[in-house]
mmCIF file of C-alpha atoms in Angstrom:
data_model
loop_
_atom_site.group_PDB
_atom_site.id
_atom_site.type_symbol
_atom_site.label_atom_id
_atom_site.label_comp_id
_atom_site.label_asym_id
_atom_site.label_seq_id
_atom_site.Cartn_x
_atom_site.Cartn_y
_atom_site.Cartn_z
ATOM 1 C CA UNK A 1 13.560 -16.835 11.166
ATOM 2 C CA UNK A 2 17.235 -17.924 12.392
ATOM 3 C CA UNK A 3 18.756 -15.005 14.192
ATOM 4 C CA UNK A 4 22.286 -13.993 14.356
ATOM 5 C CA UNK A 5 23.252 -11.397 16.835
ATOM 6 C CA UNK A 6 25.220 -9.488 14.177
ATOM 7 C CA UNK A 7 21.966 -8.876 11.961
ATOM 8 C CA UNK A 8 19.304 -8.569 14.511
ATOM 9 C CA UNK A 9 17.093 -5.760 13.885
ATOM 10 C CA UNK A 10 15.728 -4.998 17.457
ATOM 11 C CA UNK A 11 14.363 -1.584 17.204
ATOM 12 C CA UNK A 12 10.993 -0.687 17.072
ATOM 13 C CA UNK A 13 11.542 2.415 15.163
ATOM 14 C CA UNK A 14 13.758 0.555 12.724
ATOM 15 C CA UNK A 15 10.814 -1.756 11.958
ATOM 16 C CA UNK A 16 8.320 0.982 11.701
ATOM 17 C CA UNK A 17 10.704 2.529 9.118
ATOM 18 C CA UNK A 18 10.915 -0.743 7.227
ATOM 19 C CA UNK A 19 6.800 -0.799 7.217
ATOM 20 C CA UNK A 20 6.539 2.683 6.105
ATOM 21 C CA UNK A 21 8.899 2.397 3.142
ATOM 22 C CA UNK A 22 7.772 -1.266 1.899
ATOM 23 C CA UNK A 23 4.216 -1.380 2.961
ATOM 24 C CA UNK A 24 3.456 -4.306 0.446
ATOM 25 C CA UNK A 25 3.005 -7.202 2.777
ATOM 26 C CA UNK A 26 2.224 -11.130 3.219
ATOM 27 C CA UNK A 27 -0.386 -11.988 5.732
ATOM 28 C CA UNK A 28 -0.026 -15.855 6.721
ATOM 29 C CA UNK A 29 -2.631 -17.584 8.687
ATOM 30 C CA UNK A 30 -2.577 -21.099 9.913
ATOM 31 C CA UNK A 31 -6.272 -22.119 9.649
ATOM 32 C CA UNK A 32 -8.245 -25.039 10.961
ATOM 33 C CA UNK A 33 -10.033 -25.582 7.610
ATOM 34 C CA UNK A 34 -7.241 -25.123 5.259
ATOM 35 C CA UNK A 35 -3.800 -25.382 6.974
ATOM 36 C CA UNK A 36 -1.729 -22.528 5.988
ATOM 37 C CA UNK A 37 -3.028 -19.437 3.946
ATOM 38 C CA UNK A 38 -1.204 -16.611 2.523
ATOM 39 C CA UNK A 39 -2.501 -13.245 0.953
ATOM 40 C CA UNK A 40 -0.825 -9.973 0.038
ATOM 41 C CA UNK A 41 -1.958 -6.516 0.705
ATOM 42 C CA UNK A 42 -0.801 -2.992 1.177
ATOM 43 C CA UNK A 43 -0.310 -2.159 4.727
ATOM 44 C CA UNK A 44 -0.224 1.444 6.665
ATOM 45 C CA UNK A 45 1.027 1.881 10.295
ATOM 46 C CA UNK A 46 -1.344 3.495 12.725
ATOM 47 C CA UNK A 47 0.827 6.477 13.588
ATOM 48 C CA UNK A 48 -1.511 7.448 16.632
ATOM 49 C CA UNK A 49 -1.175 4.231 18.272
ATOM 50 C CA UNK A 50 1.524 2.938 20.997
ATOM 51 C CA UNK A 51 3.783 0.318 19.739
ATOM 52 C CA UNK A 52 3.243 -1.167 16.011
ATOM 53 C CA UNK A 53 -0.323 -1.463 14.805
ATOM 54 C CA UNK A 54 -1.153 -2.135 11.200
ATOM 55 C CA UNK A 55 -4.119 -0.924 9.310
ATOM 56 C CA UNK A 56 -5.234 -2.886 6.189
ATOM 57 C CA UNK A 57 -8.117 -4.515 4.302
ATOM 58 C CA UNK A 58 -8.756 -7.945 2.846
ATOM 59 C CA UNK A 59 -10.929 -8.599 -0.100
ATOM 60 C CA UNK A 60 -13.630 -11.066 0.587
ATOM 61 C CA UNK A 61 -13.949 -13.704 1.188
ATOM 62 C CA UNK A 62 -10.143 -13.726 2.431
ATOM 63 C CA UNK A 63 -11.548 -12.843 6.005
ATOM 64 C CA UNK A 64 -13.097 -16.207 6.032
ATOM 65 C CA UNK A 65 -10.309 -18.149 4.442
ATOM 66 C CA UNK A 66 -7.876 -16.699 6.972
ATOM 67 C CA UNK A 67 -10.253 -17.197 9.504
ATOM 68 C CA UNK A 68 -9.562 -13.808 10.885
ATOM 69 C CA UNK A 69 -9.770 -12.235 14.353
ATOM 70 C CA UNK A 70 -10.016 -15.963 15.388
ATOM 71 C CA UNK A 71 -6.119 -16.627 15.839
ATOM 72 C CA UNK A 72 -2.827 -14.896 15.447
ATOM 73 C CA UNK A 73 -1.368 -14.102 12.265
ATOM 74 C CA UNK A 74 2.196 -13.278 10.805
ATOM 75 C CA UNK A 75 2.614 -10.329 8.424
ATOM 76 C CA UNK A 76 5.788 -10.380 6.765
ATOM 77 C CA UNK A 77 7.416 -7.119 5.554
ATOM 78 C CA UNK A 78 10.459 -7.213 3.091
ATOM 79 C CA UNK A 79 12.633 -4.405 2.151
ATOM 80 C CA UNK A 80 15.570 -4.198 -0.306
ATOM 81 C CA UNK A 81 17.375 -7.616 -0.844
ATOM 82 C CA UNK A 82 19.753 -8.962 -3.354
ATOM 83 C CA UNK A 83 22.584 -11.394 -4.216
ATOM 84 C CA UNK A 84 26.103 -10.677 -3.172
ATOM 85 C CA UNK A 85 28.981 -12.297 -5.102
ATOM 86 C CA UNK A 86 31.969 -13.557 -3.371
ATOM 87 C CA UNK A 87 33.795 -11.934 -6.333
ATOM 88 C CA UNK A 88 33.066 -8.448 -4.675
ATOM 89 C CA UNK A 89 35.106 -9.471 -1.503
ATOM 90 C CA UNK A 90 38.837 -10.400 -1.744
ATOM 91 C CA UNK A 91 40.967 -13.207 -2.931
ATOM 92 C CA UNK A 92 40.638 -15.254 0.034
ATOM 93 C CA UNK A 93 38.039 -18.328 -0.310
ATOM 94 C CA UNK A 94 34.440 -17.064 0.106
ATOM 95 C CA UNK A 95 30.914 -18.107 -0.578
ATOM 96 C CA UNK A 96 28.000 -16.056 -2.132
ATOM 97 C CA UNK A 97 25.458 -14.704 0.144
ATOM 98 C CA UNK A 98 22.108 -12.799 0.106
ATOM 99 C CA UNK A 99 21.680 -9.349 1.785
ATOM 100 C CA UNK A 100 18.252 -8.412 2.950
ATOM 101 C CA UNK A 101 15.995 -6.744 5.522
ATOM 102 C CA UNK A 102 12.736 -8.476 6.723
ATOM 103 C CA UNK A 103 10.555 -8.529 9.809
ATOM 104 C CA UNK A 104 7.975 -11.049 10.748
ATOM 105 C CA UNK A 105 5.358 -9.593 12.954
ATOM 106 C CA UNK A 106 2.865 -11.403 15.002
ATOM 107 C CA UNK A 107 -0.622 -10.179 16.137
ATOM 108 C CA UNK A 108 -4.437 -11.113 16.067
ATOM 109 C CA UNK A 109 -6.496 -8.995 13.738
ATOM 110 C CA UNK A 110 -9.410 -7.041 14.862
ATOM 111 C CA UNK A 111 -12.129 -6.537 12.082
ATOM 112 C CA UNK A 112 -13.233 -2.931 11.429
ATOM 113 C CA UNK A 113 -16.851 -1.604 11.340
ATOM 114 C CA UNK A 114 -17.875 -0.403 7.802
ATOM 115 C CA UNK A 115 -17.183 3.251 8.691
ATOM 116 C CA UNK A 116 -13.945 2.694 10.104
ATOM 117 C CA UNK A 117 -12.893 0.240 7.099
ATOM 118 C CA UNK A 118 -13.798 3.221 4.910
ATOM 119 C CA UNK A 119 -11.555 5.482 6.621
ATOM 120 C CA UNK A 120 -8.625 2.850 6.418
ATOM 121 C CA UNK A 121 -9.367 2.450 2.602
ATOM 122 C CA UNK A 122 -9.344 6.417 2.118
ATOM 123 C CA UNK A 123 -6.210 6.606 4.067
ATOM 124 C CA UNK A 124 -4.692 3.849 1.797
ATOM 125 C CA UNK A 125 -5.664 5.684 -1.113
ATOM 126 C CA UNK A 126 -4.283 9.025 0.225
ATOM 127 C CA UNK A 127 -1.087 7.777 1.150
ATOM 128 C CA UNK A 128 -0.295 6.066 -2.464
ATOM 129 C CA UNK A 129 -1.860 8.907 -4.376
ATOM 130 C CA UNK A 130 -0.010 11.500 -2.552
ATOM 131 C CA UNK A 131 3.144 11.642 -4.478
ATOM 132 C CA UNK A 132 1.092 11.486 -7.783
ATOM 133 C CA UNK A 133 1.526 14.940 -9.549
ATOM 134 C CA UNK A 134 -2.634 14.866 -9.816
ATOM 135 C CA UNK A 135 -3.837 12.824 -6.865
ATOM 136 C CA UNK A 136 -7.072 10.636 -7.403
ATOM 137 C CA UNK A 137 -8.468 10.947 -4.027
ATOM 138 C CA UNK A 138 -11.161 8.222 -3.013
ATOM 139 C CA UNK A 139 -13.538 11.159 -2.252
ATOM 140 C CA UNK A 140 -12.161 13.523 -5.016
ATOM 141 C CA UNK A 141 -15.592 13.680 -6.879
ATOM 142 C CA UNK A 142 -19.146 12.637 -5.922
ATOM 143 C CA UNK A 143 -18.702 9.968 -8.555
ATOM 144 C CA UNK A 144 -15.500 8.619 -7.488
ATOM 145 C CA UNK A 145 -16.891 8.609 -3.868
ATOM 146 C CA UNK A 146 -20.078 6.628 -4.870
ATOM 147 C CA UNK A 147 -18.135 4.207 -6.670
ATOM 148 C CA UNK A 148 -15.752 3.684 -3.618
ATOM 149 C CA UNK A 149 -18.639 3.157 -1.424
ATOM 150 C CA UNK A 150 -19.945 0.461 -3.494
ATOM 151 C CA UNK A 151 -16.676 -1.343 -4.082
ATOM 152 C CA UNK A 152 -15.771 -1.294 -0.351
ATOM 153 C CA UNK A 153 -18.650 -3.579 0.449
ATOM 154 C CA UNK A 154 -16.302 -6.270 -0.806
ATOM 155 C CA UNK A 155 -13.609 -5.740 1.345
ATOM 156 C CA UNK A 156 -13.137 -6.031 5.330
ATOM 157 C CA UNK A 157 -10.769 -3.568 7.286
ATOM 158 C CA UNK A 158 -8.214 -4.871 9.629
ATOM 159 C CA UNK A 159 -6.466 -3.440 12.481
ATOM 160 C CA UNK A 160 -3.729 -5.627 13.860
ATOM 161 C CA UNK A 161 -1.687 -4.662 17.153
ATOM 162 C CA UNK A 162 1.411 -6.297 16.772
ATOM 163 C CA UNK A 163 2.553 -8.037 20.039
ATOM 164 C CA UNK A 164 5.934 -9.354 18.991
ATOM 165 C CA UNK A 165 8.268 -9.282 15.957
ATOM 166 C CA UNK A 166 11.413 -10.866 14.926
ATOM 167 C CA UNK A 167 13.561 -8.780 12.387
ATOM 168 C CA UNK A 168 16.833 -9.017 10.517
ATOM 169 C CA UNK A 169 18.958 -6.593 8.694
ATOM 170 C CA UNK A 170 21.739 -8.659 7.275
ATOM 171 C CA UNK A 171 24.005 -5.918 5.175
ATOM 172 C CA UNK A 172 27.136 -7.363 5.546
ATOM 173 C CA UNK A 173 28.107 -6.042 8.867
ATOM 174 C CA UNK A 174 30.419 -8.774 9.457
ATOM 175 C CA UNK A 175 32.706 -7.812 6.576
ATOM 176 C CA UNK A 176 35.560 -5.262 6.823
ATOM 177 C CA UNK A 177 35.087 -1.459 5.647
ATOM 178 C CA UNK A 178 36.876 -1.957 2.345
ATOM 179 C CA UNK A 179 34.767 -5.105 1.234
ATOM 180 C CA UNK A 180 31.612 -3.302 2.231
ATOM 181 C CA UNK A 181 32.439 -0.370 -0.026
ATOM 182 C CA UNK A 182 33.299 -2.752 -2.693
ATOM 183 C CA UNK A 183 29.849 -4.391 -2.446
ATOM 184 C CA UNK A 184 28.092 -0.899 -2.410
ATOM 185 C CA UNK A 185 30.031 -0.041 -5.551
ATOM 186 C CA UNK A 186 29.072 -3.217 -7.245
ATOM 187 C CA UNK A 187 25.530 -2.572 -6.199
ATOM 188 C CA UNK A 188 25.487 0.785 -7.790
ATOM 189 C CA UNK A 189 27.005 0.012 -10.787
ATOM 190 C CA UNK A 190 25.364 -1.722 -14.011
ATOM 191 C CA UNK A 191 26.267 -5.344 -13.564
ATOM 192 C CA UNK A 192 23.507 -8.291 -13.397
ATOM 193 C CA UNK A 193 22.945 -7.973 -9.579
ATOM 194 C CA UNK A 194 23.005 -3.970 -9.249
ATOM 195 C CA UNK A 195 20.434 -2.665 -7.114
ATOM 196 C CA UNK A 196 20.461 0.919 -5.945
ATOM 197 C CA UNK A 197 17.861 0.202 -3.267
ATOM 198 C CA UNK A 198 19.772 -2.392 -1.641
ATOM 199 C CA UNK A 199 23.085 0.009 -2.034
ATOM 200 C CA UNK A 200 21.261 2.659 -0.114
ATOM 201 C CA UNK A 201 20.165 0.452 2.850
ATOM 202 C CA UNK A 202 23.767 -0.850 3.109
ATOM 203 C CA UNK A 203 24.894 2.812 3.364
ATOM 204 C CA UNK A 204 22.286 3.738 5.867
ATOM 205 C CA UNK A 205 23.260 0.506 7.972
ATOM 206 C CA UNK A 206 26.704 1.191 7.991
ATOM 207 C CA UNK A 207 26.814 4.745 8.621
ATOM 208 C CA UNK A 208 24.388 4.235 11.605
ATOM 209 C CA UNK A 209 27.129 1.395 12.934
ATOM 210 C CA UNK A 210 30.082 4.115 12.350
ATOM 211 C CA UNK A 211 27.997 6.715 14.287
ATOM 212 C CA UNK A 212 27.179 4.240 17.339
ATOM 213 C CA UNK A 213 30.885 3.531 17.505
ATOM 214 C CA UNK A 214 31.814 7.224 17.425
#
């Protein structure tokens, strides 16, 4: 991913926030058998670990297709993104762009034993069911628990310690404040490229910039 100093996201905590808020990720492997392979899975942070450590699972036979534990993989985290029209700038000549926040994370997966895989699956269910008015837990009933144990045999748990990452947060940091405010206003509107999530990410980025300068 091409870097620009204005948009570099170098903070480990910033990358962790991206993972927590946008846990649906792409796992990319360069394999001996099939070349490039990509799959998509929900990912959680191991909040007890030092650094960035990802916990997830794949459905069989993805562990074979990706040749997991044999080599490094790239995991792509993608946050809010969207089209930015030059019509939102000013009267000066301009071209459109795309604002986004994303991270490429690299590490070699370790395969989890069956019991640890079950704990990761349960943590994933608890994480996503937690906001529901009546959460359906993996161990909520004896029937659910037995069913989950059977289904889990078709999955392989992964722990991926991240050894390096490249991340980018492009939120119009190179534009003057009045232009940034117009862009946020358009994103919060009802036009064809409105995006409340992207507007919120832009606000957070520019508030942090103002606080750093103060």
